[in-house]
């Protein structure tokens, strides 16, 4: 047996041993199947004998509102948005996505406790319920929560029996409760946890690495427990499956064990090397095994220093980050691991190394993926404190729930090595006045109490106010949302010695849409309700990407940025939030379907230092613009390039400091349009051609083309395949302006899930098997069944040659 196979065998044995012990001491049931759902007021649904046979069958995670229809009257808000500097209230349509998320709804399910024993402890865990959930077991109310983004659990030991148990969940979403589409329903997992009363507490494990370098890793594990005559045994298993260290302890203080471990020559966790270790913890009482848990963690060090900024494992590192809302485009807020993984893969290729969960608590799946794939994470909690932004926002619950919500956030997620910073709020109106300063400190102290190892920030947009009040000075990390013109002053006045761009750019664009003349503009509107993809349009409170690039490159005390946003999201259709039918954002580097906009390549040319970038825009189908000025931009990792139109050189452009745009883009502003081929040739410092890219004027759409993101997915009833659909002409040239209506059919071991074309003005329903192309493209989502085999997607359109593709599904 080869040595690598031995290592793998040892790891399998250790893992199986840990899991088999865990199955003997605790059971975790994830309640995905068997749910019944109904909107409306159904107070009798708490009764176990309630007849719900006419209710809809659903699986959880579930978002009831994503199925539409879109309607401008849904949550129409007459408001002045203070964050945007508005003074007069105006009618806002589509601000929360124009989807029917408002109202009461009920879920019901049944479950049995495996190996039921009245002496067992039974918990029910909700990873997210939108919103104001009330939970009933066998007709009795066991508890309620308020915040739709929070994780929470209840002890239901006294409510369950050995027989079939009934769970009923009431949810209620109020209007005027959000600034974006929040989703609706049990949109994250619901779990039943069955364990001994003598056991490790829920979220009772806290793993830190006080020393982490190439030669030595010190691992500290604190474990909160319940019971008597206790002994704890913990093994640390390395990424290669070998047990690195073990510790046995009978010393307990305040119901907590404190163990230390030594790992020699550890494999450090970082975005480039996301190595993960596993802690297997066994709890004994009088030598009888009572509980077992396994916890993934990473060995890494973080430091925020006045002179060097942020360092990871001793190396100065800048945040190349994006902000992400929690909705997943056409499937809404219902969490899906494969959809999250696709997002992260797209961002990884762009060169991003960090994610900010804005403005909510992240899903467990997202954090697990960031651990595995290598992303730094800024975990955010609230968009609102005591002072309101919307009438029915979090301010209604702040006094009662803020501490509980922060405690649950930290305890549930603090073992993730990807998390390197907490955020206690975003653009809260409490930035003004002394009460807001006190709230900021109160929240920060709670984070510090629960996790002394990570700093706390707030996304601050009222920079003048926080400089004067002391609000910004007390934070561990001063986070500025936009306000690039105030960075220097803030740096001088704040004592921390560095600034984080906690939210940057807010540049707006529509994929594949270009407007003339090409000029820098703020809050620009057009008759088609789109924004230009020349990436020169931004919002009244924000700026263009290049201005942030300069700060990142020239100011060592700027420790990085989180761009608003990595992907378009449902709601907040600025600059068209007063115009129907706009119902989703234009901010994304990628559109709502996950298709890259031109801006993607601008960021990639800076952030992805491993791969070459050479991207040309606009498209070259401009019938009717012959002879008119049609500027050409090139986003590239090279410093210079030569442009050719139909074989004729239009000259060489070099990056320079003339304007912020000239520093990061190559621009030929005087190109006259003529049909044909536009080619760019990148040059090295010696003027030698090193790469080239070309685009050609396309003819009429002729044939459909299908490109899957993966040819094989898991046969688990949840995994998704994403297929990009486009059309080409008879010569195979992409048709960038095509808007054909297409139809989709999925057969075999899978089903059609949704489609999205990235058009912020489209009112076509995502779940219907038909949709128009937007700028020549759309994406179709296929879902696996629990049966292995294959599924086939067929796409058709009038006067187009159809196309099919087969995706395999494996167990």
JSON list of N, CA and C in Angstrom, two decimals, residues 57-112:
[
{"chain": "A", "resi": 57, "resn": "UNK", "atom": "N", "xyz": [-47.47, 20.61, -0.77]},
{"chain": "A", "resi": 57, "resn": "UNK", "atom": "CA", "xyz": [-46.28, 19.85, -0.38]},
{"chain": "A", "resi": 57, "resn": "UNK", "atom": "C", "xyz": [-45.04, 20.67, -0.75]},
{"chain": "A", "resi": 58, "resn": "UNK", "atom": "N", "xyz": [-44.13, 20.89, 0.20]},
{"chain": "A", "resi": 58, "resn": "UNK", "atom": "CA", "xyz": [-42.90, 21.63, -0.10]},
{"chain": "A", "resi": 58, "resn": "UNK", "atom": "C", "xyz": [-41.74, 20.94, 0.60]},
{"chain": "A", "resi": 59, "resn": "UNK", "atom": "N", "xyz": [-40.55, 21.24, 0.12]},
{"chain": "A", "resi": 59, "resn": "UNK", "atom": "CA", "xyz": [-39.33, 20.84, 0.82]},
{"chain": "A", "resi": 59, "resn": "UNK", "atom": "C", "xyz": [-38.70, 22.09, 1.42]},
{"chain": "A", "resi": 60, "resn": "UNK", "atom": "N", "xyz": [-38.01, 21.90, 2.50]},
{"chain": "A", "resi": 60, "resn": "UNK", "atom": "CA", "xyz": [-37.32, 22.99, 3.19]},
{"chain": "A", "resi": 60, "resn": "UNK", "atom": "C", "xyz": [-35.82, 22.75, 3.06]},
{"chain": "A", "resi": 61, "resn": "UNK", "atom": "N", "xyz": [-35.06, 23.77, 2.69]},
{"chain": "A", "resi": 61, "resn": "UNK", "atom": "CA", "xyz": [-35.34, 25.21, 2.62]},
{"chain": "A", "resi": 61, "resn": "UNK", "atom": "C", "xyz": [-36.35, 25.59, 1.54]},
{"chain": "A", "resi": 62, "resn": "UNK", "atom": "N", "xyz": [-37.16, 26.62, 1.86]},
{"chain": "A", "resi": 62, "resn": "UNK", "atom": "CA", "xyz": [-38.27, 27.01, 0.99]},
{"chain": "A", "resi": 62, "resn": "UNK", "atom": "C", "xyz": [-38.49, 28.51, 1.09]},
{"chain": "A", "resi": 63, "resn": "UNK", "atom": "N", "xyz": [-38.66, 29.13, -0.07]},
{"chain": "A", "resi": 63, "resn": "UNK", "atom": "CA", "xyz": [-38.99, 30.56, -0.13]},
{"chain": "A", "resi": 63, "resn": "UNK", "atom": "C", "xyz": [-40.32, 30.67, -0.87]},
{"chain": "A", "resi": 64, "resn": "UNK", "atom": "N", "xyz": [-41.38, 31.03, -0.14]},
{"chain": "A", "resi": 64, "resn": "UNK", "atom": "CA", "xyz": [-42.69, 31.01, -0.77]},
{"chain": "A", "resi": 64, "resn": "UNK", "atom": "C", "xyz": [-42.92, 32.18, -1.75]},
{"chain": "A", "resi": 65, "resn": "UNK", "atom": "N", "xyz": [-42.17, 33.26, -1.60]},
{"chain": "A", "resi": 65, "resn": "UNK", "atom": "CA", "xyz": [-42.47, 34.47, -2.37]},
{"chain": "A", "resi": 65, "resn": "UNK", "atom": "C", "xyz": [-41.79, 34.52, -3.73]},
{"chain": "A", "resi": 66, "resn": "UNK", "atom": "N", "xyz": [-40.75, 33.72, -3.93]},
{"chain": "A", "resi": 66, "resn": "UNK", "atom": "CA", "xyz": [-39.96, 33.83, -5.16]},
{"chain": "A", "resi": 66, "resn": "UNK", "atom": "C", "xyz": [-40.77, 33.42, -6.39]},
{"chain": "A", "resi": 67, "resn": "UNK", "atom": "N", "xyz": [-41.87, 32.72, -6.18]},
{"chain": "A", "resi": 67, "resn": "UNK", "atom": "CA", "xyz": [-42.68, 32.26, -7.31]},
{"chain": "A", "resi": 67, "resn": "UNK", "atom": "C", "xyz": [-43.60, 33.35, -7.86]},
{"chain": "A", "resi": 68, "resn": "UNK", "atom": "N", "xyz": [-43.57, 34.51, -7.20]},
{"chain": "A", "resi": 68, "resn": "UNK", "atom": "CA", "xyz": [-44.28, 35.67, -7.76]},
{"chain": "A", "resi": 68, "resn": "UNK", "atom": "C", "xyz": [-45.79, 35.60, -7.57]},
{"chain": "A", "resi": 69, "resn": "UNK", "atom": "N", "xyz": [-46.50, 36.38, -8.41]},
{"chain": "A", "resi": 69, "resn": "UNK", "atom": "CA", "xyz": [-46.00, 37.20, -9.52]},
{"chain": "A", "resi": 69, "resn": "UNK", "atom": "C", "xyz": [-45.41, 38.53, -9.04]},
{"chain": "A", "resi": 70, "resn": "UNK", "atom": "N", "xyz": [-44.64, 39.17, -9.94]},
{"chain": "A", "resi": 70, "resn": "UNK", "atom": "CA", "xyz": [-44.16, 40.52, -9.67]},
{"chain": "A", "resi": 70, "resn": "UNK", "atom": "C", "xyz": [-45.34, 41.49, -9.74]},
{"chain": "A", "resi": 71, "resn": "UNK", "atom": "N", "xyz": [-45.39, 42.41, -8.80]},
{"chain": "A", "resi": 71, "resn": "UNK", "atom": "CA", "xyz": [-46.50, 43.36, -8.75]},
{"chain": "A", "resi": 71, "resn": "UNK", "atom": "C", "xyz": [-45.99, 44.65, -8.11]},
{"chain": "A", "resi": 72, "resn": "UNK", "atom": "N", "xyz": [-46.12, 45.76, -8.80]},
{"chain": "A", "resi": 72, "resn": "UNK", "atom": "CA", "xyz": [-45.61, 47.03, -8.30]},
{"chain": "A", "resi": 72, "resn": "UNK", "atom": "C", "xyz": [-46.30, 47.49, -7.02]},
{"chain": "A", "resi": 73, "resn": "UNK", "atom": "N", "xyz": [-47.49, 46.96, -6.75]},
{"chain": "A", "resi": 73, "resn": "UNK", "atom": "CA", "xyz": [-48.22, 47.37, -5.55]},
{"chain": "A", "resi": 73, "resn": "UNK", "atom": "C", "xyz": [-47.71, 46.68, -4.29]},
{"chain": "A", "resi": 74, "resn": "UNK", "atom": "N", "xyz": [-46.92, 45.62, -4.45]},
{"chain": "A", "resi": 74, "resn": "UNK", "atom": "CA", "xyz": [-46.43, 44.88, -3.29]},
{"chain": "A", "resi": 74, "resn": "UNK", "atom": "C", "xyz": [-45.36, 45.71, -2.57]},
{"chain": "A", "resi": 75, "resn": "UNK", "atom": "N", "xyz": [-45.64, 46.04, -1.35]},
{"chain": "A", "resi": 75, "resn": "UNK", "atom": "CA", "xyz": [-44.71, 46.80, -0.50]},
{"chain": "A", "resi": 75, "resn": "UNK", "atom": "C", "xyz": [-44.27, 48.10, -1.16]},
{"chain": "A", "resi": 76, "resn": "UNK", "atom": "N", "xyz": [-45.19, 48.74, -1.86]},
{"chain": "A", "resi": 76, "resn": "UNK", "atom": "CA", "xyz": [-44.88, 50.05, -2.41]},
{"chain": "A", "resi": 76, "resn": "UNK", "atom": "C", "xyz": [-44.63, 51.01, -1.27]},
{"chain": "A", "resi": 77, "resn": "UNK", "atom": "N", "xyz": [-43.49, 51.70, -1.30]},
{"chain": "A", "resi": 77, "resn": "UNK", "atom": "CA", "xyz": [-43.07, 52.52, -0.17]},
{"chain": "A", "resi": 77, "resn": "UNK", "atom": "C", "xyz": [-42.98, 53.98, -0.57]},
{"chain": "A", "resi": 78, "resn": "UNK", "atom": "N", "xyz": [-43.60, 54.82, 0.21]},
{"chain": "A", "resi": 78, "resn": "UNK", "atom": "CA", "xyz": [-43.49, 56.26, 0.01]},
{"chain": "A", "resi": 78, "resn": "UNK", "atom": "C", "xyz": [-42.52, 56.78, 1.07]},
{"chain": "A", "resi": 79, "resn": "UNK", "atom": "N", "xyz": [-41.26, 56.97, 0.67]},
{"chain": "A", "resi": 79, "resn": "UNK", "atom": "CA", "xyz": [-40.22, 57.20, 1.66]},
{"chain": "A", "resi": 79, "resn": "UNK", "atom": "C", "xyz": [-39.09, 58.04, 1.07]},
{"chain": "A", "resi": 80, "resn": "UNK", "atom": "N", "xyz": [-38.43, 58.78, 1.93]},
{"chain": "A", "resi": 80, "resn": "UNK", "atom": "CA", "xyz": [-37.17, 59.44, 1.58]},
{"chain": "A", "resi": 80, "resn": "UNK", "atom": "C", "xyz": [-36.05, 58.59, 2.16]},
{"chain": "A", "resi": 81, "resn": "UNK", "atom": "N", "xyz": [-35.18, 58.08, 1.31]},
{"chain": "A", "resi": 81, "resn": "UNK", "atom": "CA", "xyz": [-34.12, 57.18, 1.76]},
{"chain": "A", "resi": 81, "resn": "UNK", "atom": "C", "xyz": [-32.96, 58.02, 2.28]},
{"chain": "A", "resi": 82, "resn": "UNK", "atom": "N", "xyz": [-32.81, 58.06, 3.60]},
{"chain": "A", "resi": 82, "resn": "UNK", "atom": "CA", "xyz": [-31.81, 58.92, 4.23]},
{"chain": "A", "resi": 82, "resn": "UNK", "atom": "C", "xyz": [-30.40, 58.53, 3.81]},
{"chain": "A", "resi": 83, "resn": "UNK", "atom": "N", "xyz": [-30.14, 57.20, 3.69]},
{"chain": "A", "resi": 83, "resn": "UNK", "atom": "CA", "xyz": [-28.80, 56.78, 3.32]},
{"chain": "A", "resi": 83, "resn": "UNK", "atom": "C", "xyz": [-28.39, 57.33, 1.96]},
{"chain": "A", "resi": 84, "resn": "UNK", "atom": "N", "xyz": [-29.39, 57.60, 1.10]},
{"chain": "A", "resi": 84, "resn": "UNK", "atom": "CA", "xyz": [-29.11, 58.12, -0.24]},
{"chain": "A", "resi": 84, "resn": "UNK", "atom": "C", "xyz": [-29.12, 59.64, -0.29]},
{"chain": "A", "resi": 85, "resn": "UNK", "atom": "N", "xyz": [-29.30, 60.27, 0.88]},
{"chain": "A", "resi": 85, "resn": "UNK", "atom": "CA", "xyz": [-29.31, 61.72, 0.94]},
{"chain": "A", "resi": 85, "resn": "UNK", "atom": "C", "xyz": [-30.61, 62.35, 0.49]},
{"chain": "A", "resi": 86, "resn": "UNK", "atom": "N", "xyz": [-31.68, 61.57, 0.43]},
{"chain": "A", "resi": 86, "resn": "UNK", "atom": "CA", "xyz": [-32.96, 62.11, -0.03]},
{"chain": "A", "resi": 86, "resn": "UNK", "atom": "C", "xyz": [-33.63, 62.92, 1.09]},
{"chain": "A", "resi": 87, "resn": "UNK", "atom": "N", "xyz": [-34.23, 64.03, 0.73]},
{"chain": "A", "resi": 87, "resn": "UNK", "atom": "CA", "xyz": [-34.91, 64.90, 1.68]},
{"chain": "A", "resi": 87, "resn": "UNK", "atom": "C", "xyz": [-36.42, 64.81, 1.58]},
{"chain": "A", "resi": 88, "resn": "UNK", "atom": "N", "xyz": [-36.93, 64.47, 0.39]},
{"chain": "A", "resi": 88, "resn": "UNK", "atom": "CA", "xyz": [-38.36, 64.44, 0.13]},
{"chain": "A", "resi": 88, "resn": "UNK", "atom": "C", "xyz": [-38.80, 63.00, -0.18]},
{"chain": "A", "resi": 89, "resn": "UNK", "atom": "N", "xyz": [-39.89, 62.59, 0.46]},
{"chain": "A", "resi": 89, "resn": "UNK", "atom": "CA", "xyz": [-40.40, 61.24, 0.23]},
{"chain": "A", "resi": 89, "resn": "UNK", "atom": "C", "xyz": [-40.99, 61.11, -1.17]},
{"chain": "A", "resi": 90, "resn": "UNK", "atom": "N", "xyz": [-40.68, 60.00, -1.82]},
{"chain": "A", "resi": 90, "resn": "UNK", "atom": "CA", "xyz": [-41.25, 59.68, -3.14]},
{"chain": "A", "resi": 90, "resn": "UNK", "atom": "C", "xyz": [-41.67, 58.23, -3.16]},
{"chain": "A", "resi": 91, "resn": "UNK", "atom": "N", "xyz": [-42.50, 57.89, -4.13]},
{"chain": "A", "resi": 91, "resn": "UNK", "atom": "CA", "xyz": [-42.99, 56.52, -4.25]},
{"chain": "A", "resi": 91, "resn": "UNK", "atom": "C", "xyz": [-41.90, 55.61, -4.79]},
{"chain": "A", "resi": 92, "resn": "UNK", "atom": "N", "xyz": [-41.64, 54.50, -4.07]},
{"chain": "A", "resi": 92, "resn": "UNK", "atom": "CA", "xyz": [-40.63, 53.54, -4.46]},
{"chain": "A", "resi": 92, "resn": "UNK", "atom": "C", "xyz": [-41.32, 52.21, -4.80]},
{"chain": "A", "resi": 93, "resn": "UNK", "atom": "N", "xyz": [-41.16, 51.78, -6.04]},
{"chain": "A", "resi": 93, "resn": "UNK", "atom": "CA", "xyz": [-41.70, 50.47, -6.44]},
{"chain": "A", "resi": 93, "resn": "UNK", "atom": "C", "xyz": [-40.54, 49.54, -6.71]},
{"chain": "A", "resi": 94, "resn": "UNK", "atom": "N", "xyz": [-40.70, 48.28, -6.36]},
{"chain": "A", "resi": 94, "resn": "UNK", "atom": "CA", "xyz": [-39.64, 47.32, -6.57]},
{"chain": "A", "resi": 94, "resn": "UNK", "atom": "C", "xyz": [-38.53, 47.37, -5.55]},
{"chain": "A", "resi": 95, "resn": "UNK", "atom": "N", "xyz": [-38.68, 48.19, -4.53]},
{"chain": "A", "resi": 95, "resn": "UNK", "atom": "CA", "xyz": [-37.60, 48.32, -3.54]},
{"chain": "A", "resi": 95, "resn": "UNK", "atom": "C", "xyz": [-37.32, 47.01, -2.83]},
{"chain": "A", "resi": 96, "resn": "UNK", "atom": "N", "xyz": [-38.36, 46.22, -2.59]},
{"chain": "A", "resi": 96, "resn": "UNK", "atom": "CA", "xyz": [-38.18, 44.91, -1.97]},
{"chain": "A", "resi": 96, "resn": "UNK", "atom": "C", "xyz": [-38.43, 43.78, -2.96]},
{"chain": "A", "resi": 97, "resn": "UNK", "atom": "N", "xyz": [-38.24, 44.08, -4.25]},
{"chain": "A", "resi": 97, "resn": "UNK", "atom": "CA", "xyz": [-38.31, 43.04, -5.26]},
{"chain": "A", "resi": 97, "resn": "UNK", "atom": "C", "xyz": [-39.66, 42.86, -5.92]},
{"chain": "A", "resi": 98, "resn": "UNK", "atom": "N", "xyz": [-40.70, 43.55, -5.44]},
{"chain": "A", "resi": 98, "resn": "UNK", "atom": "CA", "xyz": [-42.05, 43.45, -6.00]},
{"chain": "A", "resi": 98, "resn": "UNK", "atom": "C", "xyz": [-42.55, 42.01, -6.01]},
{"chain": "A", "resi": 99, "resn": "UNK", "atom": "N", "xyz": [-42.11, 41.22, -5.06]},
{"chain": "A", "resi": 99, "resn": "UNK", "atom": "CA", "xyz": [-42.55, 39.83, -4.91]},
{"chain": "A", "resi": 99, "resn": "UNK", "atom": "C", "xyz": [-43.40, 39.70, -3.65]},
{"chain": "A", "resi": 100, "resn": "UNK", "atom": "N", "xyz": [-44.36, 38.79, -3.65]},
{"chain": "A", "resi": 100, "resn": "UNK", "atom": "CA", "xyz": [-45.38, 38.74, -2.57]},
{"chain": "A", "resi": 100, "resn": "UNK", "atom": "C", "xyz": [-44.87, 38.09, -1.29]},
{"chain": "A", "resi": 101, "resn": "UNK", "atom": "N", "xyz": [-43.94, 38.74, -0.61]},
{"chain": "A", "resi": 101, "resn": "UNK", "atom": "CA", "xyz": [-43.37, 38.17, 0.62]},
{"chain": "A", "resi": 101, "resn": "UNK", "atom": "C", "xyz": [-44.16, 38.56, 1.86]},
{"chain": "A", "resi": 102, "resn": "UNK", "atom": "N", "xyz": [-45.10, 39.50, 1.75]},
{"chain": "A", "resi": 102, "resn": "UNK", "atom": "CA", "xyz": [-45.80, 40.02, 2.92]},
{"chain": "A", "resi": 102, "resn": "UNK", "atom": "C", "xyz": [-46.96, 39.10, 3.31]},
{"chain": "A", "resi": 103, "resn": "UNK", "atom": "N", "xyz": [-47.12, 38.90, 4.61]},
{"chain": "A", "resi": 103, "resn": "UNK", "atom": "CA", "xyz": [-48.27, 38.16, 5.10]},
{"chain": "A", "resi": 103, "resn": "UNK", "atom": "C", "xyz": [-47.90, 36.99, 5.98]},
{"chain": "A", "resi": 104, "resn": "UNK", "atom": "N", "xyz": [-48.93, 36.35, 6.49]},
{"chain": "A", "resi": 104, "resn": "UNK", "atom": "CA", "xyz": [-48.80, 35.20, 7.39]},
{"chain": "A", "resi": 104, "resn": "UNK", "atom": "C", "xyz": [-48.79, 33.91, 6.58]},
{"chain": "A", "resi": 105, "resn": "UNK", "atom": "N", "xyz": [-48.06, 32.94, 7.09]},
{"chain": "A", "resi": 105, "resn": "UNK", "atom": "CA", "xyz": [-48.03, 31.62, 6.45]},
{"chain": "A", "resi": 105, "resn": "UNK", "atom": "C", "xyz": [-47.66, 30.58, 7.50]},
{"chain": "A", "resi": 106, "resn": "UNK", "atom": "N", "xyz": [-48.04, 29.32, 7.19]},
{"chain": "A", "resi": 106, "resn": "UNK", "atom": "CA", "xyz": [-47.83, 28.23, 8.15]},
{"chain": "A", "resi": 106, "resn": "UNK", "atom": "C", "xyz": [-47.13, 27.05, 7.47]},
{"chain": "A", "resi": 107, "resn": "UNK", "atom": "N", "xyz": [-46.31, 26.37, 8.30]},
{"chain": "A", "resi": 107, "resn": "UNK", "atom": "CA", "xyz": [-45.68, 25.12, 7.88]},
{"chain": "A", "resi": 107, "resn": "UNK", "atom": "C", "xyz": [-46.02, 24.05, 8.91]},
{"chain": "A", "resi": 108, "resn": "UNK", "atom": "N", "xyz": [-46.22, 22.83, 8.44]},
{"chain": "A", "resi": 108, "resn": "UNK", "atom": "CA", "xyz": [-46.46, 21.70, 9.34]},
{"chain": "A", "resi": 108, "resn": "UNK", "atom": "C", "xyz": [-45.66, 20.49, 8.87]},
{"chain": "A", "resi": 109, "resn": "UNK", "atom": "N", "xyz": [-45.24, 19.68, 9.85]},
{"chain": "A", "resi": 109, "resn": "UNK", "atom": "CA", "xyz": [-44.51, 18.46, 9.53]},
{"chain": "A", "resi": 109, "resn": "UNK", "atom": "C", "xyz": [-44.65, 17.49, 10.69]},
{"chain": "A", "resi": 110, "resn": "UNK", "atom": "N", "xyz": [-44.20, 16.27, 10.47]},
{"chain": "A", "resi": 110, "resn": "UNK", "atom": "CA", "xyz": [-44.24, 15.23, 11.51]},
{"chain": "A", "resi": 110, "resn": "UNK", "atom": "C", "xyz": [-42.87, 14.57, 11.59]},
{"chain": "A", "resi": 111, "resn": "UNK", "atom": "N", "xyz": [-42.50, 14.15, 12.79]},
{"chain": "A", "resi": 111, "resn": "UNK", "atom": "CA", "xyz": [-41.22, 13.48, 12.96]},
{"chain": "A", "resi": 111, "resn": "UNK", "atom": "C", "xyz": [-41.28, 12.54, 14.16]},
{"chain": "A", "resi": 112, "resn": "UNK", "atom": "N", "xyz": [-40.45, 11.52, 14.11]},
{"chain": "A", "resi": 112, "resn": "UNK", "atom": "CA", "xyz": [-40.30, 10.60, 15.23]},
{"chain": "A", "resi": 112, "resn": "UNK", "atom": "C", "xyz": [-38.89, 10.73, 15.80]}
]
